mmCIF file of C-alpha atoms (C1' of nucleotides) in Angstrom:
data_model
loop_
_atom_site.group_PDB
_atom_site.id
_atom_site.type_symbol
_atom_site.label_atom_id
_atom_site.label_comp_id
_atom_site.label_asym_id
_atom_site.label_seq_id
_atom_site.Cartn_x
_atom_site.Cartn_y
_atom_site.Cartn_z
ATOM 1 C CA MET A 1 8.362 -29.612 59.398
ATOM 2 C CA PRO A 2 10.381 -26.465 60.219
ATOM 3 C CA GLU A 3 8.408 -23.260 61.274
ATOM 4 C CA GLY A 4 8.904 -21.609 64.748
ATOM 5 C CA HIS A 5 6.973 -23.919 66.640
ATOM 6 C CA THR A 6 9.212 -27.173 65.470
ATOM 7 C CA VAL A 7 12.469 -25.324 66.486
ATOM 8 C CA HIS A 8 10.761 -24.564 69.984
ATOM 9 C CA ARG A 9 10.213 -28.217 70.317
ATOM 10 C CA THR A 10 13.665 -29.232 69.731
ATOM 11 C CA ALA A 11 15.049 -26.152 72.028
ATOM 12 C CA ARG A 12 12.722 -28.351 74.532
ATOM 13 C CA GLU A 13 14.341 -32.015 73.565
ATOM 14 C CA PHE A 14 17.790 -30.500 74.066
ATOM 15 C CA GLN A 15 16.856 -28.774 77.351
ATOM 16 C CA ARG A 16 15.236 -31.869 79.108
ATOM 17 C CA ASN A 17 17.642 -34.494 77.679
ATOM 18 C CA PHE A 18 21.072 -32.897 76.944
ATOM 19 C CA ALA A 19 21.613 -29.841 78.935
ATOM 20 C CA GLY A 20 23.873 -30.301 81.931
ATOM 21 C CA LYS A 21 25.729 -32.793 80.092
ATOM 22 C CA ALA A 22 28.940 -33.498 78.666
ATOM 23 C CA LEU A 23 28.253 -34.157 75.058
ATOM 24 C CA ARG A 24 30.337 -35.929 72.513
ATOM 25 C CA VAL A 25 29.873 -34.282 69.198
ATOM 26 C CA SER A 26 30.894 -35.290 65.864
ATOM 27 C CA SER A 27 30.348 -34.757 62.183
ATOM 28 C CA PRO A 28 30.015 -37.844 60.222
ATOM 29 C CA GLN A 29 29.338 -36.294 57.002
ATOM 30 C CA GLY A 30 32.313 -33.867 57.688
ATOM 31 C CA ARG A 31 31.290 -30.880 56.821
ATOM 32 C CA PHE A 32 31.115 -29.581 60.604
ATOM 33 C CA ASP A 33 34.400 -31.813 61.458
ATOM 34 C CA ALA A 34 36.479 -28.798 62.775
ATOM 35 C CA ALA A 35 34.154 -26.992 64.243
ATOM 36 C CA SER A 36 32.570 -30.281 66.016
ATOM 37 C CA LYS A 37 36.049 -30.987 67.566
ATOM 38 C CA ARG A 38 35.776 -27.560 69.595
ATOM 39 C CA ILE A 39 32.753 -28.605 71.543
ATOM 40 C CA ASP A 40 33.465 -32.387 71.763
ATOM 41 C CA GLY A 41 33.509 -33.588 75.275
ATOM 42 C CA ILE A 42 31.972 -29.950 76.487
ATOM 43 C CA GLU A 43 29.049 -29.539 78.648
ATOM 44 C CA LEU A 44 25.700 -28.216 76.971
ATOM 45 C CA VAL A 45 24.671 -25.531 79.129
ATOM 46 C CA ALA A 46 21.550 -24.589 77.656
ATOM 47 C CA SER A 47 19.273 -24.371 74.362
ATOM 48 C CA GLN A 48 17.522 -21.660 73.226
ATOM 49 C CA ALA A 49 14.958 -21.207 70.238
ATOM 50 C CA VAL A 50 14.539 -17.417 68.839
ATOM 51 C CA GLY A 51 12.062 -17.879 65.661
ATOM 52 C CA LYS A 52 13.365 -20.677 63.608
ATOM 53 C CA GLN A 53 16.741 -20.485 64.848
ATOM 54 C CA LEU A 54 18.166 -22.918 67.493
ATOM 55 C CA PHE A 55 21.192 -22.002 70.051
ATOM 56 C CA LEU A 56 23.187 -24.160 71.810
ATOM 57 C CA TYR A 57 25.230 -22.999 74.604
ATOM 58 C CA PHE A 58 28.095 -24.778 75.373
ATOM 59 C CA GLU A 59 30.289 -24.369 78.566
ATOM 60 C CA ASN A 60 33.481 -23.163 76.790
ATOM 61 C CA GLY A 61 31.681 -20.343 75.528
ATOM 62 C CA GLU A 62 30.938 -21.657 72.327
ATOM 63 C CA THR A 63 27.599 -21.522 70.603
ATOM 64 C CA VAL A 64 25.804 -23.694 67.969
ATOM 65 C CA ARG A 65 23.802 -21.946 65.528
ATOM 66 C CA ILE A 66 21.473 -23.980 63.555
ATOM 67 C CA HIS A 67 18.883 -22.886 61.033
ATOM 68 C CA LEU A 68 17.146 -26.087 59.234
ATOM 69 C CA GLY A 69 15.909 -24.086 56.333
ATOM 70 C CA ILE A 70 13.727 -25.921 54.125
ATOM 71 C CA TYR A 71 15.332 -29.292 54.248
ATOM 72 C CA GLY A 72 17.003 -29.846 57.719
ATOM 73 C CA LYS A 73 15.383 -32.425 60.018
ATOM 74 C CA TRP A 74 16.542 -33.355 63.534
ATOM 75 C CA ARG A 75 16.277 -37.319 64.527
ATOM 76 C CA PHE A 76 16.284 -38.038 68.171
ATOM 77 C CA GLU A 77 16.962 -41.460 69.016
ATOM 78 C CA ASP A 78 17.465 -43.562 72.358
ATOM 79 C CA PHE A 79 20.526 -46.140 72.311
ATOM 80 C CA ASP A 80 21.894 -48.599 74.948
ATOM 81 C CA GLY A 81 25.247 -49.510 74.594
ATOM 82 C CA ALA A 82 27.093 -48.968 71.112
ATOM 83 C CA LEU A 83 26.412 -45.774 69.330
ATOM 84 C CA PRO A 84 24.279 -46.816 66.503
ATOM 85 C CA GLU A 85 25.708 -46.194 62.900
ATOM 86 C CA PRO A 86 24.924 -42.768 61.384
ATOM 87 C CA ILE A 87 22.447 -43.100 58.257
ATOM 88 C CA GLY A 88 22.711 -40.857 55.284
ATOM 89 C CA GLN A 89 24.335 -37.505 55.322
ATOM 90 C CA VAL A 90 24.839 -36.475 59.262
ATOM 91 C CA ARG A 91 25.951 -32.879 59.354
ATOM 92 C CA VAL A 92 26.383 -33.249 63.330
ATOM 93 C CA ARG A 93 25.736 -35.711 65.861
ATOM 94 C CA PHE A 94 25.282 -34.654 69.512
ATOM 95 C CA ALA A 95 25.428 -37.812 71.799
ATOM 96 C CA SER A 96 24.915 -38.101 75.819
ATOM 97 C CA ASP A 97 25.134 -41.753 77.144
ATOM 98 C CA SER A 98 22.379 -42.730 76.233
ATOM 99 C CA ARG A 99 20.601 -40.621 73.477
ATOM 100 C CA ILE A 100 21.668 -39.146 70.009
ATOM 101 C CA ALA A 101 20.395 -36.099 67.875
ATOM 102 C CA ASP A 102 21.343 -36.502 64.409
ATOM 103 C CA LEU A 103 21.053 -33.241 62.220
ATOM 104 C CA ARG A 104 20.736 -33.705 58.503
ATOM 105 C CA GLY A 105 20.305 -31.168 55.647
ATOM 106 C CA PRO A 106 20.428 -27.799 57.630
ATOM 107 C CA THR A 107 20.700 -24.202 55.656
ATOM 108 C CA ALA A 108 23.076 -23.189 58.653
ATOM 109 C CA CYS A 109 25.113 -25.128 61.371
ATOM 110 C CA GLU A 110 28.100 -23.000 62.852
ATOM 111 C CA LEU A 111 30.021 -22.053 65.777
ATOM 112 C CA LEU A 112 29.392 -18.320 67.237
ATOM 113 C CA SER A 113 30.916 -16.383 69.713
ATOM 114 C CA HIS A 114 28.646 -14.964 72.349
ATOM 115 C CA GLU A 115 28.875 -11.478 70.538
ATOM 116 C CA GLU A 116 27.885 -13.205 67.316
ATOM 117 C CA VAL A 117 24.859 -14.356 68.965
ATOM 118 C CA VAL A 118 23.830 -11.301 70.449
ATOM 119 C CA ALA A 119 24.106 -9.763 66.890
ATOM 120 C CA VAL A 120 21.729 -12.492 65.252
ATOM 121 C CA ILE A 121 19.245 -12.370 67.752
ATOM 122 C CA ALA A 122 18.968 -8.704 67.692
ATOM 123 C CA ASP A 123 18.194 -8.977 63.919
ATOM 124 C CA LEU A 124 15.250 -11.234 64.547
ATOM 125 C CA GLY A 125 11.763 -9.976 65.128
ATOM 126 C CA PRO A 126 9.380 -10.599 67.699
ATOM 127 C CA ASP A 127 8.640 -14.123 68.084
ATOM 128 C CA PRO A 128 4.954 -15.514 69.127
ATOM 129 C CA LEU A 129 6.339 -18.215 71.438
ATOM 130 C CA ALA A 130 8.829 -16.124 73.437
ATOM 131 C CA LYS A 131 7.672 -15.291 77.000
ATOM 132 C CA ASN A 132 7.178 -11.505 77.044
ATOM 133 C CA VAL A 133 4.291 -11.595 74.877
ATOM 134 C CA ASP A 134 3.277 -8.014 75.479
ATOM 135 C CA GLU A 135 6.211 -6.571 74.563
ATOM 136 C CA GLN A 136 6.435 -8.625 71.449
ATOM 137 C CA GLN A 137 3.229 -7.904 70.479
ATOM 138 C CA ALA A 138 4.172 -4.204 70.635
ATOM 139 C CA ARG A 139 6.993 -4.774 68.182
ATOM 140 C CA PHE A 140 5.085 -6.655 65.610
ATOM 141 C CA VAL A 141 2.715 -4.101 65.607
ATOM 142 C CA SER A 142 4.926 -1.208 64.971
ATOM 143 C CA ASN A 143 6.923 -3.077 62.517
ATOM 144 C CA VAL A 144 3.591 -3.550 60.282
ATOM 145 C CA LEU A 145 2.318 -0.290 60.311
ATOM 146 C CA ARG A 146 5.249 1.299 59.604
ATOM 147 C CA SER A 147 5.729 -0.617 56.224
ATOM 148 C CA LYS A 148 4.107 -0.262 52.853
ATOM 149 C CA ALA A 149 5.023 -3.890 51.833
ATOM 150 C CA ALA A 150 2.277 -6.260 51.533
ATOM 151 C CA ILE A 151 1.231 -8.071 54.858
ATOM 152 C CA GLY A 152 1.626 -11.380 52.980
ATOM 153 C CA GLN A 153 5.176 -10.522 52.564
ATOM 154 C CA LEU A 154 5.668 -8.772 56.063
ATOM 155 C CA LEU A 155 4.687 -12.023 57.829
ATOM 156 C CA MET A 156 7.556 -13.701 55.904
ATOM 157 C CA ASN A 157 9.895 -11.411 56.784
ATOM 158 C CA GLN A 158 11.905 -12.495 60.096
ATOM 159 C CA LYS A 159 12.692 -9.000 60.967
ATOM 160 C CA VAL A 160 9.127 -8.301 61.484
ATOM 161 C CA ILE A 161 7.870 -11.471 63.029
ATOM 162 C CA SER A 162 10.102 -14.542 63.718
ATOM 163 C CA GLY A 163 8.953 -18.193 63.621
ATOM 164 C CA VAL A 164 6.205 -17.966 60.914
ATOM 165 C CA GLY A 165 6.849 -19.492 57.559
ATOM 166 C CA ASN A 166 4.611 -20.258 54.232
ATOM 167 C CA VAL A 167 2.050 -22.307 56.013
ATOM 168 C CA TYR A 168 1.237 -20.122 59.146
ATOM 169 C CA ARG A 169 1.334 -17.206 56.858
ATOM 170 C CA ALA A 170 -1.217 -18.298 54.559
ATOM 171 C CA GLU A 171 -3.343 -19.780 57.582
ATOM 172 C CA LEU A 172 -3.168 -16.503 59.664
ATOM 173 C CA LEU A 173 -4.150 -14.475 56.992
ATOM 174 C CA PHE A 174 -7.427 -16.454 56.069
ATOM 175 C CA ARG A 175 -8.428 -16.768 59.494
ATOM 176 C CA ALA A 176 -8.083 -13.023 59.770
ATOM 177 C CA GLY A 177 -9.946 -12.554 56.443
ATOM 178 C CA LEU A 178 -6.862 -10.210 55.145
ATOM 179 C CA ASN A 179 -6.091 -10.106 51.353
ATOM 180 C CA PRO A 180 -2.606 -10.901 51.355
ATOM 181 C CA TYR A 181 -1.762 -7.932 49.179
ATOM 182 C CA ARG A 182 -2.701 -5.450 51.597
ATOM 183 C CA PRO A 183 0.171 -2.973 52.567
ATOM 184 C CA GLY A 184 0.799 -3.277 56.285
ATOM 185 C CA SER A 185 0.310 0.524 56.584
ATOM 186 C CA SER A 186 -3.184 0.228 55.589
ATOM 187 C CA LEU A 187 -4.270 -1.970 58.421
ATOM 188 C CA ASN A 188 -5.792 -0.635 61.749
ATOM 189 C CA GLU A 189 -3.767 -1.256 64.770
ATOM 190 C CA ASP A 190 -6.348 -3.468 66.547
ATOM 191 C CA SER A 191 -6.437 -5.710 63.352
ATOM 192 C CA VAL A 192 -2.721 -6.116 63.561
ATOM 193 C CA SER A 193 -2.876 -6.825 67.196
ATOM 194 C CA GLU A 194 -5.464 -9.614 66.397
ATOM 195 C CA LEU A 195 -3.172 -11.147 63.947
ATOM 196 C CA TRP A 196 -0.323 -11.157 66.367
ATOM 197 C CA PHE A 197 -2.528 -12.976 68.940
ATOM 198 C CA ASP A 198 -3.591 -15.239 66.490
ATOM 199 C CA ALA A 199 0.098 -16.089 65.288
ATOM 200 C CA VAL A 200 0.676 -16.773 69.587
ATOM 201 C CA LYS A 201 -2.551 -19.263 69.631
ATOM 202 C CA LEU A 202 -1.580 -21.345 66.412
ATOM 203 C CA LEU A 203 2.269 -21.628 67.202
ATOM 204 C CA GLU A 204 1.243 -22.569 70.561
ATOM 205 C CA VAL A 205 -1.139 -25.282 69.300
ATOM 206 C CA GLY A 206 1.897 -26.409 66.735
ATOM 207 C CA PHE A 207 4.227 -26.322 69.847
ATOM 208 C CA ARG A 208 1.739 -28.597 71.759
ATOM 209 C CA LYS A 209 0.621 -30.793 69.214
ATOM 210 C CA GLY A 210 3.663 -31.003 66.916
ATOM 211 C CA VAL A 211 1.984 -30.549 63.999
ATOM 212 C CA MET A 212 0.645 -27.267 62.146
ATOM 213 C CA ILE A 213 -3.390 -27.352 62.948
ATOM 214 C CA THR A 214 -5.149 -24.048 62.114
ATOM 215 C CA ARG A 215 -8.843 -25.247 62.286
ATOM 216 C CA GLU A 216 -10.324 -24.714 65.718
ATOM 217 C CA GLU A 217 -12.060 -27.927 65.796
ATOM 218 C CA PHE A 218 -8.969 -29.772 65.771
ATOM 219 C CA PHE A 219 -7.301 -27.862 68.617
ATOM 220 C CA THR A 220 -8.005 -30.592 70.942
ATOM 221 C CA GLY A 221 -8.631 -34.139 70.569
ATOM 222 C CA ARG A 222 -7.220 -36.838 68.033
ATOM 223 C CA LEU A 223 -4.677 -35.783 64.951
ATOM 224 C CA PRO A 224 -6.491 -35.169 61.773
ATOM 225 C CA LEU A 225 -5.355 -36.258 58.523
ATOM 226 C CA LYS A 226 -2.639 -33.927 56.962
ATOM 227 C CA SER A 227 -5.220 -33.207 54.335
ATOM 228 C CA GLU A 228 -7.492 -31.922 57.343
ATOM 229 C CA ARG A 229 -5.580 -29.785 59.053
ATOM 230 C CA ASN A 230 -5.521 -26.544 57.540
ATOM 231 C CA PHE A 231 -7.992 -23.646 55.310
ATOM 232 C CA VAL A 232 -5.995 -23.115 52.357
ATOM 233 C CA TYR A 233 -2.509 -24.002 52.567
ATOM 234 C CA LYS A 234 -1.774 -26.728 49.544
ATOM 235 C CA ARG A 235 -5.544 -26.590 48.730
ATOM 236 C CA GLU A 236 -5.375 -24.877 45.408
ATOM 237 C CA ASN A 237 -8.584 -25.482 43.481
ATOM 238 C CA GLN A 238 -10.337 -26.721 46.290
ATOM 239 C CA ALA A 239 -13.730 -25.683 47.845
ATOM 240 C CA CYS A 240 -12.834 -23.208 50.583
ATOM 241 C CA ARG A 241 -14.173 -24.751 53.948
ATOM 242 C CA LYS A 242 -15.685 -21.294 54.756
ATOM 243 C CA CYS A 243 -17.563 -20.248 51.674
ATOM 244 C CA GLY A 244 -17.048 -22.805 49.124
ATOM 245 C CA SER A 245 -15.126 -20.881 46.618
ATOM 246 C CA THR A 246 -12.405 -21.948 44.737
ATOM 247 C CA ILE A 247 -8.736 -21.712 46.808
ATOM 248 C CA ARG A 248 -6.191 -19.716 44.641
ATOM 249 C CA MET A 249 -2.285 -20.213 44.513
ATOM 250 C CA GLU A 250 -0.341 -17.417 43.497
ATOM 251 C CA ILE A 251 3.615 -16.988 43.384
ATOM 252 C CA MET A 252 4.582 -14.121 45.940
ATOM 253 C CA ALA A 253 8.272 -13.578 45.997
ATOM 254 C CA THR A 254 9.144 -17.066 45.149
ATOM 255 C CA ARG A 255 6.980 -18.742 47.545
ATOM 256 C CA LYS A 256 3.474 -19.951 46.941
ATOM 257 C CA LEU A 257 0.970 -18.225 48.453
ATOM 258 C CA TYR A 258 -2.546 -19.838 48.922
ATOM 259 C CA PHE A 259 -5.636 -17.684 49.883
ATOM 260 C CA CYS A 260 -9.391 -17.494 49.341
ATOM 261 C CA PRO A 261 -10.500 -14.784 46.949
ATOM 262 C CA VAL A 262 -13.924 -14.419 48.651
ATOM 263 C CA CYS A 263 -12.822 -14.841 52.232
ATOM 264 C CA GLN A 264 -10.006 -12.772 51.806
ATOM 265 C CA ALA A 265 -11.159 -10.088 49.298
ATOM 266 C "C1'" DG B 1 13.040 -46.724 40.612
ATOM 267 C "C1'" DG B 2 12.294 -41.524 38.930
ATOM 268 C "C1'" DG B 3 10.596 -37.322 39.241
ATOM 269 C "C1'" DT B 4 8.953 -33.358 41.883
ATOM 270 C "C1'" DA B 5 8.213 -30.324 45.728
ATOM 271 C "C1'" DA B 6 9.416 -28.719 50.439
ATOM 272 C "C1'" DT B 7 7.275 -25.809 56.336
ATOM 273 C "C1'" DG B 8 13.816 -20.986 54.045
ATOM 274 C "C1'" DA B 9 16.870 -17.570 53.297
ATOM 275 C "C1'" DA B 10 21.415 -15.756 51.422
ATOM 276 C "C1'" DT B 11 23.187 -14.044 47.070
ATOM 277 C "C1'" DA B 12 23.517 -12.542 42.630
ATOM 278 C "C1'" DA B 13 22.021 -8.998 39.255
ATOM 279 C "C1'" DT C 1 13.578 -11.442 40.397
ATOM 280 C "C1'" DA C 2 16.152 -15.527 39.619
ATOM 281 C "C1'" DT C 3 19.683 -18.655 41.297
ATOM 282 C "C1'" DT C 4 21.776 -21.775 44.990
ATOM 283 C "C1'" DC C 5 22.350 -24.277 48.980
ATOM 284 C "C1'" DC C 6 21.183 -29.276 50.605
ATOM 285 C "C1'" DT C 7 18.217 -33.610 51.579
ATOM 286 C "C1'" DT C 8 14.382 -36.202 52.225
ATOM 287 C "C1'" DA C 9 9.492 -37.350 51.471
ATOM 288 C "C1'" DC C 10 6.127 -38.548 48.697
ATOM 289 C "C1'" DC C 11 3.683 -39.363 44.485
ATOM 290 C "C1'" DC C 12 3.461 -42.072 40.615
ATOM 291 C "C1'" DA C 13 4.763 -45.900 38.229
#
DNA sequence: GGGTAATGAATAA
DNA sequence: TATTCCTTACCCA
């Protein structure tokens, strides 16, 4: 489930269980084979998530950049003794002496130099899960206010805000009562700030729980069913949970956009 | 067992 | 705006 919260959880997993160790790196599927040899046996110094991108910094100066895209998935597993056989199309496997991380189906998995990493990160917009929240907020507000693009498109643009995807886009706009087609420049500064802080709140809940929950009643306590977690995402033709109107789905720039035509008039 | 959709984004045109 | 990348999960039979 790769929006930003997932990637930050993965960074934490690497930091906790793989950082500070020399890792065995391989590409069972073969497509990362040459690159994996350059970091095989090298110590992982640190991991970092920025938006939906994961960076793994190795002691020899090489950095792996991974972007899951729509299909990518990690699988972590403890092992004892012999390494388990990789199952399916494993692009890259990182192994410590007791745990493996298998990556399948990523959009991007490549080795970058330090300079290239700096350039990639410089291109990314503010991340709601970054530490310096206030500075990030100011960047987001200015990005939105100076653009005539629809707010529904701006929230999907990783240069405007990084880490938000199709689920959080729809849910953030619903919670704000904003029509997805309103130009960013038509919004007032306060409502854009509120949108930012709501993004921080939702991604933090997602980071904590590991799933995207956007209804306050489920922020704590037991995990609700998938069908109960959100207000509008994938709820086309169902009743709005606030006003009872019929949730609509429209395609916006190749992606499915869900919204309530009444709450978000 | 088959068909389809998916939480993304680069690229072509 | 449409196509392509790539793999899995889920729904239906």
